[in-house]
PDB file of C-alpha atoms and ligand atoms in Angstrom:
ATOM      1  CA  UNK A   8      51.569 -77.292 116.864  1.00 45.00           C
ATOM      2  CA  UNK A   9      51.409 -77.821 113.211  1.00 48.00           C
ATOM      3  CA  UNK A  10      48.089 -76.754 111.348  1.00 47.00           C
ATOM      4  CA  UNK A  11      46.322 -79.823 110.979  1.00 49.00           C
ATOM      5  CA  UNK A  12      45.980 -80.288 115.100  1.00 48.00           C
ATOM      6  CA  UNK A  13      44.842 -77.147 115.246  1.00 60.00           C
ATOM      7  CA  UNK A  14      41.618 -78.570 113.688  1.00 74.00           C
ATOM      8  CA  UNK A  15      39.747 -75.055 112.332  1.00 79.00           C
ATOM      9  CA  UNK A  16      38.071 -75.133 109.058  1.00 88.00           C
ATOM     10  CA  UNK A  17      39.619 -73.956 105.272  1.00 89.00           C
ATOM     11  CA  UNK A  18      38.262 -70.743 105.886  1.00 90.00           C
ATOM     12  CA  UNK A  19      39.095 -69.872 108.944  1.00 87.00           C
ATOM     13  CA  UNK A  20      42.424 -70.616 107.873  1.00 87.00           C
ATOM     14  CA  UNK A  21      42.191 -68.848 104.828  1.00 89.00           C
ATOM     15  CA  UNK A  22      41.453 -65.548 107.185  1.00 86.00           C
ATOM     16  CA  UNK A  23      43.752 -66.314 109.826  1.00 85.00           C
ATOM     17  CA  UNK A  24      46.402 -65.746 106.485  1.00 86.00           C
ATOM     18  CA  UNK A  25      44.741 -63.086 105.063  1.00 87.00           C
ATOM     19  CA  UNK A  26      45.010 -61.049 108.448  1.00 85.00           C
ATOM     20  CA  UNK A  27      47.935 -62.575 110.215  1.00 84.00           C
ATOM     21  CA  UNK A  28      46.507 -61.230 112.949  1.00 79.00           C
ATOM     22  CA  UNK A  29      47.568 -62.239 116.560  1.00 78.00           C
ATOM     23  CA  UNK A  30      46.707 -65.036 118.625  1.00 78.00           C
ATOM     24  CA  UNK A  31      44.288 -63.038 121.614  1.00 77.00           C
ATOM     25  CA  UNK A  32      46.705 -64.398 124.503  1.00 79.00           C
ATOM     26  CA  UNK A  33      50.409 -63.786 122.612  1.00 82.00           C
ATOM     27  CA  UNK A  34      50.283 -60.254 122.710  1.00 79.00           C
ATOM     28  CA  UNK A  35      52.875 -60.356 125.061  1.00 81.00           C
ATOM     29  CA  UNK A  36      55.300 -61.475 121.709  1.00 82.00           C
ATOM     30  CA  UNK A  37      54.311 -58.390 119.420  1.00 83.00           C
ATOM     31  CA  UNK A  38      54.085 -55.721 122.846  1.00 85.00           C
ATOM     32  CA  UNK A  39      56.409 -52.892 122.385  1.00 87.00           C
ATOM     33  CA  UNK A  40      57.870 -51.858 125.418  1.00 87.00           C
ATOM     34  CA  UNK A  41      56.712 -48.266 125.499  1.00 87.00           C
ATOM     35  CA  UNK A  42      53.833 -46.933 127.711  1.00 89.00           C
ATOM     36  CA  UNK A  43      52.195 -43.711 127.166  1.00 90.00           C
ATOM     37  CA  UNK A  44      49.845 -43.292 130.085  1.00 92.00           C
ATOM     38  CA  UNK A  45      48.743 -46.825 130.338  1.00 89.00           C
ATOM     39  CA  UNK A  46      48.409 -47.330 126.681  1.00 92.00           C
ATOM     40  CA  UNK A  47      50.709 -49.737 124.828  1.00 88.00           C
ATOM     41  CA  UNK A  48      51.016 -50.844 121.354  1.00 88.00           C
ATOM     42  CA  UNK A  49      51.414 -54.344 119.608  1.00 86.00           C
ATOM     43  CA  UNK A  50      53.408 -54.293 116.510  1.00 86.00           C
ATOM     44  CA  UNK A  51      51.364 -56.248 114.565  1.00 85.00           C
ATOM     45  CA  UNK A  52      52.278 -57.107 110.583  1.00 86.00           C
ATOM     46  CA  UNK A  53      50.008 -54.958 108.211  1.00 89.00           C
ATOM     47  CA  UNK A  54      47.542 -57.479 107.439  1.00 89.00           C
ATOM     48  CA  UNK A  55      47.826 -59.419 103.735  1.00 91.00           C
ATOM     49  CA  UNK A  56      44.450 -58.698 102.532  1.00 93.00           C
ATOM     50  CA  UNK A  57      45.596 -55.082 103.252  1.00 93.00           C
ATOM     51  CA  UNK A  58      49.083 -55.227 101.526  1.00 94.00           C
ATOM     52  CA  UNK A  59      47.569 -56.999  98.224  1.00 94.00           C
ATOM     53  CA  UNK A  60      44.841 -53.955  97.736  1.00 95.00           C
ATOM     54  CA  UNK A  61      47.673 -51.663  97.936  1.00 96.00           C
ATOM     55  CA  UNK A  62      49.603 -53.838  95.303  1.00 96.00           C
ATOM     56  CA  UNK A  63      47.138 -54.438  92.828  1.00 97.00           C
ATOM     57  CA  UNK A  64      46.601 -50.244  92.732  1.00 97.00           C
ATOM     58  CA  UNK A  65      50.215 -49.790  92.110  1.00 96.00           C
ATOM     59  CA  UNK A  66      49.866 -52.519  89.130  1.00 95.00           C
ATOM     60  CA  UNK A  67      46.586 -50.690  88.299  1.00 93.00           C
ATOM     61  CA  UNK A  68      48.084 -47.128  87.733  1.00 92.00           C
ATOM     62  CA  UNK A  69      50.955 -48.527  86.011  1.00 91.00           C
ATOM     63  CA  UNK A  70      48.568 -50.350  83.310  1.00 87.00           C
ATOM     64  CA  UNK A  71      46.848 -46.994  83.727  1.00 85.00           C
ATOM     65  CA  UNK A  72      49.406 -44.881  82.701  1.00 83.00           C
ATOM     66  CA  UNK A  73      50.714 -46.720  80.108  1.00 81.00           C
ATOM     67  CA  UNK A  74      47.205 -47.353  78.391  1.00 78.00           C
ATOM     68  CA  UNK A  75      45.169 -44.750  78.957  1.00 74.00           C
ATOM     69  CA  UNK A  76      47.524 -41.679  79.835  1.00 69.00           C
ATOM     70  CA  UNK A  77      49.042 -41.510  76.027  1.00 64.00           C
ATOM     71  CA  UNK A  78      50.746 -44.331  75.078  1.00 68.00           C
ATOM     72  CA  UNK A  79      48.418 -46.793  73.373  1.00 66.00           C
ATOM     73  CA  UNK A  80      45.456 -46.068  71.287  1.00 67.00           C
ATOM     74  CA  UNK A  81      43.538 -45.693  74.039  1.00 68.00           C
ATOM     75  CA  UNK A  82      44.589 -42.468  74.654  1.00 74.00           C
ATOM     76  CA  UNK A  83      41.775 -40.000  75.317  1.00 77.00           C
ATOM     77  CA  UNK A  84      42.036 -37.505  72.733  1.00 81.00           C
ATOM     78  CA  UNK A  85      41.970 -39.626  69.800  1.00 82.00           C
ATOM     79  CA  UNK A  86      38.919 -41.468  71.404  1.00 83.00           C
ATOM     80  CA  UNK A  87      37.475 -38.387  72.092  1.00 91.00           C
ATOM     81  CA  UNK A  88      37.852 -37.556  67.916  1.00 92.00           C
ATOM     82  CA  UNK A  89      36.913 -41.340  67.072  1.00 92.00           C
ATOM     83  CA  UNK A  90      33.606 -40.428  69.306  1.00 95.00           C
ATOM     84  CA  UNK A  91      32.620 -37.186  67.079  1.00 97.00           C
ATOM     85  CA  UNK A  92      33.649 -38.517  64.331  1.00 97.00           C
ATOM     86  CA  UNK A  93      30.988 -41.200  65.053  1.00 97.00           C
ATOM     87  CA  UNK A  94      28.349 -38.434  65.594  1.00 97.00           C
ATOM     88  CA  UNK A  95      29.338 -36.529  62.981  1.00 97.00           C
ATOM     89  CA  UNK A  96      28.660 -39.746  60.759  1.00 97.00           C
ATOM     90  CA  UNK A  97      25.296 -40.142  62.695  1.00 97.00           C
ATOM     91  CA  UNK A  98      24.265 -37.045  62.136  1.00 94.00           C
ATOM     92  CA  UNK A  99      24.976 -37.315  58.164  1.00 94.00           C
ATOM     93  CA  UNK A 100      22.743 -40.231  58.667  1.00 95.00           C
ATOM     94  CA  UNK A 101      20.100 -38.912  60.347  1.00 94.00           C
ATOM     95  CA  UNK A 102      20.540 -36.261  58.100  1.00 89.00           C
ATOM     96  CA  UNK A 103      20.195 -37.856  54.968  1.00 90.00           C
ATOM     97  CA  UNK A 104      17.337 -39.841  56.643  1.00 91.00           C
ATOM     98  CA  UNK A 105      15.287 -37.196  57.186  1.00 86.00           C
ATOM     99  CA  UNK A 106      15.916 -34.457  54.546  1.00 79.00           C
ATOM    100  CA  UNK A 107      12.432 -32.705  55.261  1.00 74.00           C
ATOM    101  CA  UNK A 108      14.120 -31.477  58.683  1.00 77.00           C
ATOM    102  CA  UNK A 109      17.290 -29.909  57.513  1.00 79.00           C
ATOM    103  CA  UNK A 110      16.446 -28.355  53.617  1.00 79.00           C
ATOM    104  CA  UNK A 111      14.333 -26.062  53.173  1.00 78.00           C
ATOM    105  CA  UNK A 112      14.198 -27.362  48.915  1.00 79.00           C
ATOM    106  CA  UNK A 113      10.928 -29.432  49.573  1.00 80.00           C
ATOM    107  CA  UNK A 114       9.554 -27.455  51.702  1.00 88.00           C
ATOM    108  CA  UNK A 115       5.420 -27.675  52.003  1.00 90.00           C
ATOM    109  CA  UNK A 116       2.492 -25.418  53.354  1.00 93.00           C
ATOM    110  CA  UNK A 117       0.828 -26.229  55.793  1.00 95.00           C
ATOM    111  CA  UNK A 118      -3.306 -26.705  54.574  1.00 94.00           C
ATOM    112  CA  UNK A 119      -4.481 -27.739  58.275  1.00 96.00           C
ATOM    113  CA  UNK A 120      -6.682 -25.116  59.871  1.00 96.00           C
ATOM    114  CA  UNK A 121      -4.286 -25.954  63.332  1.00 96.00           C
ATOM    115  CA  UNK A 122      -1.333 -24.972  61.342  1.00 96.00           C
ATOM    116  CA  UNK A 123      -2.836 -21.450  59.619  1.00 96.00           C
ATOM    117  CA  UNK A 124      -4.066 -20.606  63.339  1.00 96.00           C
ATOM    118  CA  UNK A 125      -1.109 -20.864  64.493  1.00 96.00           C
ATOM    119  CA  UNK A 126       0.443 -18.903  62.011  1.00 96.00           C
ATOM    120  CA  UNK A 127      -1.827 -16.493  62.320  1.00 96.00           C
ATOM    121  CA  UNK A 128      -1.321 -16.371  65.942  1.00 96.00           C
ATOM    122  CA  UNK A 129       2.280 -15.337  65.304  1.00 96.00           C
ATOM    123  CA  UNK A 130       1.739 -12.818  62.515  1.00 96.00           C
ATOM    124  CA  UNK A 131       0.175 -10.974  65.391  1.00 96.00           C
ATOM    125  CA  UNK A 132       3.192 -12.275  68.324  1.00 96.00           C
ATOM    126  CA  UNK A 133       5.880 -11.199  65.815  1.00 95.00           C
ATOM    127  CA  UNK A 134       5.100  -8.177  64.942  1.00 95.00           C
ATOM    128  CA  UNK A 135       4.489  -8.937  61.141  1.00 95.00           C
ATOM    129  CA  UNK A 136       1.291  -6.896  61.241  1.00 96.00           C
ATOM    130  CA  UNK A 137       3.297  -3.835  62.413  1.00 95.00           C
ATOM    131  CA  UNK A 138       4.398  -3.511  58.712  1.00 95.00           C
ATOM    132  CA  UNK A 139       1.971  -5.671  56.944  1.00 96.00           C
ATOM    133  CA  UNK A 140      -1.292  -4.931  58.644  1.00 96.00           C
ATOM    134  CA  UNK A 141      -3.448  -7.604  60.741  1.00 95.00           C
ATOM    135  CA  UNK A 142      -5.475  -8.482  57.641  1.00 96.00           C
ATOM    136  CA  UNK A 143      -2.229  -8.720  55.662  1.00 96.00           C
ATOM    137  CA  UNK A 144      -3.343  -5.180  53.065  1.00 95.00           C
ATOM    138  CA  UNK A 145       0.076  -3.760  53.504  1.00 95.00           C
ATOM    139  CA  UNK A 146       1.914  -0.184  55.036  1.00 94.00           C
ATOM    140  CA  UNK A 147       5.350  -0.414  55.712  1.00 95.00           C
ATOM    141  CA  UNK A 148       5.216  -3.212  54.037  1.00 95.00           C
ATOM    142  CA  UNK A 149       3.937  -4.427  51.155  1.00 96.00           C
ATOM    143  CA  UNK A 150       0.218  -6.038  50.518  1.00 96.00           C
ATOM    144  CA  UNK A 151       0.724  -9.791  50.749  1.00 96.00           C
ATOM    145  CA  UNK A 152      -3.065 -10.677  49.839  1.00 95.00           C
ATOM    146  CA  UNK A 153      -2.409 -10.259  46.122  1.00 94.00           C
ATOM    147  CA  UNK A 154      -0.474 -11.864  43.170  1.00 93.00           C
ATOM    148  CA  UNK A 155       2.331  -9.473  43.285  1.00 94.00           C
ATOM    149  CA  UNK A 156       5.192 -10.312  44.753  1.00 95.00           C
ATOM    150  CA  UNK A 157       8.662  -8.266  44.525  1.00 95.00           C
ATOM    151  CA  UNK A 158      10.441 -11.103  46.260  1.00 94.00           C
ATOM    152  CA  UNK A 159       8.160 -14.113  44.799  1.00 93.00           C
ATOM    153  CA  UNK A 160       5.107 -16.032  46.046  1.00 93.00           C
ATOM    154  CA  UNK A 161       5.070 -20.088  46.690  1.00 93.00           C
ATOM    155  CA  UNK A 162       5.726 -21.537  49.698  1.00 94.00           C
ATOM    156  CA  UNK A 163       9.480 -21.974  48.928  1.00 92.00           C
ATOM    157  CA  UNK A 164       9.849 -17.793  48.139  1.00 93.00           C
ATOM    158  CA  UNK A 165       8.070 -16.769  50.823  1.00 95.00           C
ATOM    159  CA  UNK A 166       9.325 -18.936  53.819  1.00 95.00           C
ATOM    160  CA  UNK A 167      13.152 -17.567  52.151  1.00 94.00           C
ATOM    161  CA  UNK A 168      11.744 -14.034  52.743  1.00 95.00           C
ATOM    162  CA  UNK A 169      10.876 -14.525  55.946  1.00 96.00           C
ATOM    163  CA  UNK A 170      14.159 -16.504  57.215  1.00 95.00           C
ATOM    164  CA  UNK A 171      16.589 -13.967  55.167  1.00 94.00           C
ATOM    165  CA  UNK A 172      14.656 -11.224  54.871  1.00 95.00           C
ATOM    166  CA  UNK A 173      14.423  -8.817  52.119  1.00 95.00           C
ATOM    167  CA  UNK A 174      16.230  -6.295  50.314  1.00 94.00           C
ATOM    168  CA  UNK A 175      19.267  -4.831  52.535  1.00 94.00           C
ATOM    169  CA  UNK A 176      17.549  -1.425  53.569  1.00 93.00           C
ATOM    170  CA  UNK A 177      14.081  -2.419  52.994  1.00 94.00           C
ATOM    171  CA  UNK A 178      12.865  -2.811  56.293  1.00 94.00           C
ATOM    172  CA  UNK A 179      12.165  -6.613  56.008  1.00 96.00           C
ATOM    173  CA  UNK A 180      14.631  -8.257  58.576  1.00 94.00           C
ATOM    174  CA  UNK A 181      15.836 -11.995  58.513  1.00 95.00           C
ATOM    175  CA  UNK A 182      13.409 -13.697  60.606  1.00 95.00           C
ATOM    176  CA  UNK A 183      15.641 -17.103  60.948  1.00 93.00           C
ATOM    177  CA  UNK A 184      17.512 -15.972  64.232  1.00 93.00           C
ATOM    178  CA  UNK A 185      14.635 -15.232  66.295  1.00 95.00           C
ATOM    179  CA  UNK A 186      11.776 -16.900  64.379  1.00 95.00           C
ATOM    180  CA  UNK A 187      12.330 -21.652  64.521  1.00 93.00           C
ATOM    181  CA  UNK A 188      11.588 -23.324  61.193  1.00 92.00           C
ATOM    182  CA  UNK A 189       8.264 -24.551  61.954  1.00 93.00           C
ATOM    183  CA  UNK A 190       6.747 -21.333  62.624  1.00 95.00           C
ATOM    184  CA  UNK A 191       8.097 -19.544  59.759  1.00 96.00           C
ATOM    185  CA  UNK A 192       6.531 -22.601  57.975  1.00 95.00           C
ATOM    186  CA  UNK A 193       3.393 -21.995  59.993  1.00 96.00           C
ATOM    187  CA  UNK A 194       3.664 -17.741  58.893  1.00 97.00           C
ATOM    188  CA  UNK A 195       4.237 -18.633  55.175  1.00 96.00           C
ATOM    189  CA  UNK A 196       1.494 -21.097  55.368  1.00 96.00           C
ATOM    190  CA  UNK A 197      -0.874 -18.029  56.613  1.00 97.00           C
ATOM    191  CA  UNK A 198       0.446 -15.899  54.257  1.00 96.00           C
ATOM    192  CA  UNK A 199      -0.184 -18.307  51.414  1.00 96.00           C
ATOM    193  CA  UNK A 200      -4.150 -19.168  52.997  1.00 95.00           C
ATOM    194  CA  UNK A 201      -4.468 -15.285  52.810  1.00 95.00           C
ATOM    195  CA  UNK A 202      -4.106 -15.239  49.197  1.00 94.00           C
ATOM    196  CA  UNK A 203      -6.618 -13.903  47.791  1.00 92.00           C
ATOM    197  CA  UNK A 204      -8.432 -12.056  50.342  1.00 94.00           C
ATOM    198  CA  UNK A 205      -9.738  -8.186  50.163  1.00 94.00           C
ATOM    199  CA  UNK A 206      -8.101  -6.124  52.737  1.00 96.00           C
ATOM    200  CA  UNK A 207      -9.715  -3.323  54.186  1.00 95.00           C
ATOM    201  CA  UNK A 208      -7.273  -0.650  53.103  1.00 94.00           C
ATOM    202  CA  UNK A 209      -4.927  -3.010  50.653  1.00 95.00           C
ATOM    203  CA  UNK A 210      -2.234  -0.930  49.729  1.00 94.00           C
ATOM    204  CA  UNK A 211      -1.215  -0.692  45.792  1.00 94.00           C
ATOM    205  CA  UNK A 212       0.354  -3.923  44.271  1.00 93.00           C
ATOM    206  CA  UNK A 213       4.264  -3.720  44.268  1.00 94.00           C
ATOM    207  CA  UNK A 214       6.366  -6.386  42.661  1.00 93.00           C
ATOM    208  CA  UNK A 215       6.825  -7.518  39.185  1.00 92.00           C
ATOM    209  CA  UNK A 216       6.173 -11.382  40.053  1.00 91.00           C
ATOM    210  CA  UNK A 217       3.438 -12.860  39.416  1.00 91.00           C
ATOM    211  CA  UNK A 218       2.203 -15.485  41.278  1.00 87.00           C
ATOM    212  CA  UNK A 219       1.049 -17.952  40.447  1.00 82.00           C
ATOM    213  CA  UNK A 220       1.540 -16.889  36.429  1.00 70.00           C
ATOM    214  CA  UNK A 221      -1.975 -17.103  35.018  1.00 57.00           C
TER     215      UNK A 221
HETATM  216  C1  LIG B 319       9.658  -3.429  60.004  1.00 59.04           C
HETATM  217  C2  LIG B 319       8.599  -3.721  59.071  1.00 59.04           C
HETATM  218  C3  LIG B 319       8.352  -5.186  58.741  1.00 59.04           C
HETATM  219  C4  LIG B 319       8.090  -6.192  59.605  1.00 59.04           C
HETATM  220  C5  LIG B 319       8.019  -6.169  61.118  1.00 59.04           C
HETATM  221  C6  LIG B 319       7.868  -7.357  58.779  1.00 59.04           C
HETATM  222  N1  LIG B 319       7.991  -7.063  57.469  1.00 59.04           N
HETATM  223 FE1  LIG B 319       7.742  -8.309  55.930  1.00 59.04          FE
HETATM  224  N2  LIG B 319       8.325  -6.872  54.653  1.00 59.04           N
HETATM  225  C7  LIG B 319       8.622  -5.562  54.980  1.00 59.04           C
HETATM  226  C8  LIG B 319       9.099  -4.856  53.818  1.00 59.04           C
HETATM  227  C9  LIG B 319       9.533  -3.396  53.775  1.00 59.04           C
HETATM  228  C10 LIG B 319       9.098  -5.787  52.763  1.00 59.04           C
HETATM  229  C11 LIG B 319       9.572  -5.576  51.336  1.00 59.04           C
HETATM  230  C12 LIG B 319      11.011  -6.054  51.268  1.00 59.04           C
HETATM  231  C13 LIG B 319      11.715  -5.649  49.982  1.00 59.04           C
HETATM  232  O1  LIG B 319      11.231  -4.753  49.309  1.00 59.04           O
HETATM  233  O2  LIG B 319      12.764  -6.274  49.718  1.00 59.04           O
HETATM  234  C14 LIG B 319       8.588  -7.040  53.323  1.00 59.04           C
HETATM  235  C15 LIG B 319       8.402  -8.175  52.597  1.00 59.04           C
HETATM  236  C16 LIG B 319       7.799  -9.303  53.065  1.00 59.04           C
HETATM  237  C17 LIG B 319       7.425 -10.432  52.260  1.00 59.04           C
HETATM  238  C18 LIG B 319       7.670 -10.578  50.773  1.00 59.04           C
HETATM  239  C19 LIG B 319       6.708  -9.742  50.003  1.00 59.04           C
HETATM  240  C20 LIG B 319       6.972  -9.748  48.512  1.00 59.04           C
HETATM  241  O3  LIG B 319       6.272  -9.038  47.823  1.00 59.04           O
HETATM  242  O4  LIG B 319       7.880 -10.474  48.070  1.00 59.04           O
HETATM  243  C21 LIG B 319       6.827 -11.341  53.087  1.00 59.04           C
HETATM  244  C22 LIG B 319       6.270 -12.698  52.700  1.00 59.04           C
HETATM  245  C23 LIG B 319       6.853 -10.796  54.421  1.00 59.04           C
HETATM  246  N3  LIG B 319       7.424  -9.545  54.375  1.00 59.04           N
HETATM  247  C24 LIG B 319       6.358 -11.428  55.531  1.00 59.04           C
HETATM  248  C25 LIG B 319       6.577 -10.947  56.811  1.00 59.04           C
HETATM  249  C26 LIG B 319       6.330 -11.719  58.025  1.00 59.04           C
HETATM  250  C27 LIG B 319       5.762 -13.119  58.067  1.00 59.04           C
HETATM  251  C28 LIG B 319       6.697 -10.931  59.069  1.00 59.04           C
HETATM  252  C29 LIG B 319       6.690 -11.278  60.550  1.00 59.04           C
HETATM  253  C30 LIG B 319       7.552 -12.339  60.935  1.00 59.04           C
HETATM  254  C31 LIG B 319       7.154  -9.667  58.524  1.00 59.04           C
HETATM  255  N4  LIG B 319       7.090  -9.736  57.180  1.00 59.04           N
HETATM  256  C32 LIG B 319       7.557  -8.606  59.307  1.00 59.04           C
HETATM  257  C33 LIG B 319       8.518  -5.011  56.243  1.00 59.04           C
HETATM  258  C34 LIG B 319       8.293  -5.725  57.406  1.00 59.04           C
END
């Protein structure tokens, strides 16, 4: 019987070689003559379909190894580098985009009253008033209401102070580890809206800069 007569349609042809499966009715060819208990077993081909999956893996980690595992440039260490490289560069970018974020040269205070509160809020949360006082007169410290400053005034001076700190031995700790940029921004912008002011008890000017000069 050739496969024409058998008159079944492209597909089912198509399956019928993708399975090679047995006629139902010739098991009898592919019976093995063994019989455990009453069970017997046809020794059927391992189906095509099967046999070409298994193939095209074997092809697979070949191309695999050769391309990916170290031989070629896509080799995962040097993408890995090409990839920070990249963000490295974006970075730099971003960097350079955005200078405002990343130096503190041109640095500003901060005038809003959401800002000062704020600041204010953490003079009290980080323990500034400990050695400065609450209203800012000075103890430990020194008075930061008035025009003296031993480590300078501005913005850019005192937000330094607070991230580095002052002189070694002083008492003054850097504030950068513990303290982000924004709210030593926010504290520098309190100190600087506190200029001015009459403490209650302000302790005795100390410094020999003047600030601003007038
Ligand atoms: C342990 C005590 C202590 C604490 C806490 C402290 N300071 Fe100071 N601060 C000092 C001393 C002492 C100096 C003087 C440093 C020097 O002489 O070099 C100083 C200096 C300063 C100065 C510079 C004053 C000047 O005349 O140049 C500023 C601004 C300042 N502190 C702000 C702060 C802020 C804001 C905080 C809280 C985050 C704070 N300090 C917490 C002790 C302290």
């Amino acid at each position: 019987m050739n496969k024409k007569s058998e008159n079944i349609s492209g597909w089912q042809r198509f399956m019928k070689s993708m399975t090679k499966a047995n006629e139902i009715g010739k098991e009898e060819d592919v019976m093995l003559d063994h019989d455990y208990d009453g069970i017997r077993e046809l020794d059927n081909v391992l189906p095509p379909w099967w046999k070409a999956g298994f193939y095209i893996t074997v092809v697979i980690a070949v191309f695999y190894y050769i391309m990916v595992l170290g031989f070629s440039k896509y080799n995962q260490y040097d993408e890995l580098k090409d990839e920070l490289a990249d963000a490295k560069k974006e970075v730099e970018t971003y960097k350079s985009e955005h200078p405002e974020l990343f130096s503190v040269d041109n640095i500003t205070a901060f005038t809003d009253a959401d800002n000062i509160a704020k600041g204010k809020a953490l003079f009290t949360s980080k323990t500034c008033f400990a050695c400065h006082s609450a209203d800012l007169g000075g103890g430990i410290g020194p008075n930061l209401t008035d025009n003296h400053w031993i480590l300078g005034g501005g913005i850019k001076n005192i937000f330094h102070t607070i991230s580095k700190g002052g002189r070694p031995g002083k008492g003054m700790v850097a504030w950068e580890a513990s303290i982000t940029k924004i709210e030593r921004q926010q504290l520098a912008s309190y100190v600087i809206s506190m200029q001015g002011t009459t403490p209650a008890a302000p302790k005795a000017s100390q410094g020999d800069i003047i600030w601003p000069e007038n």
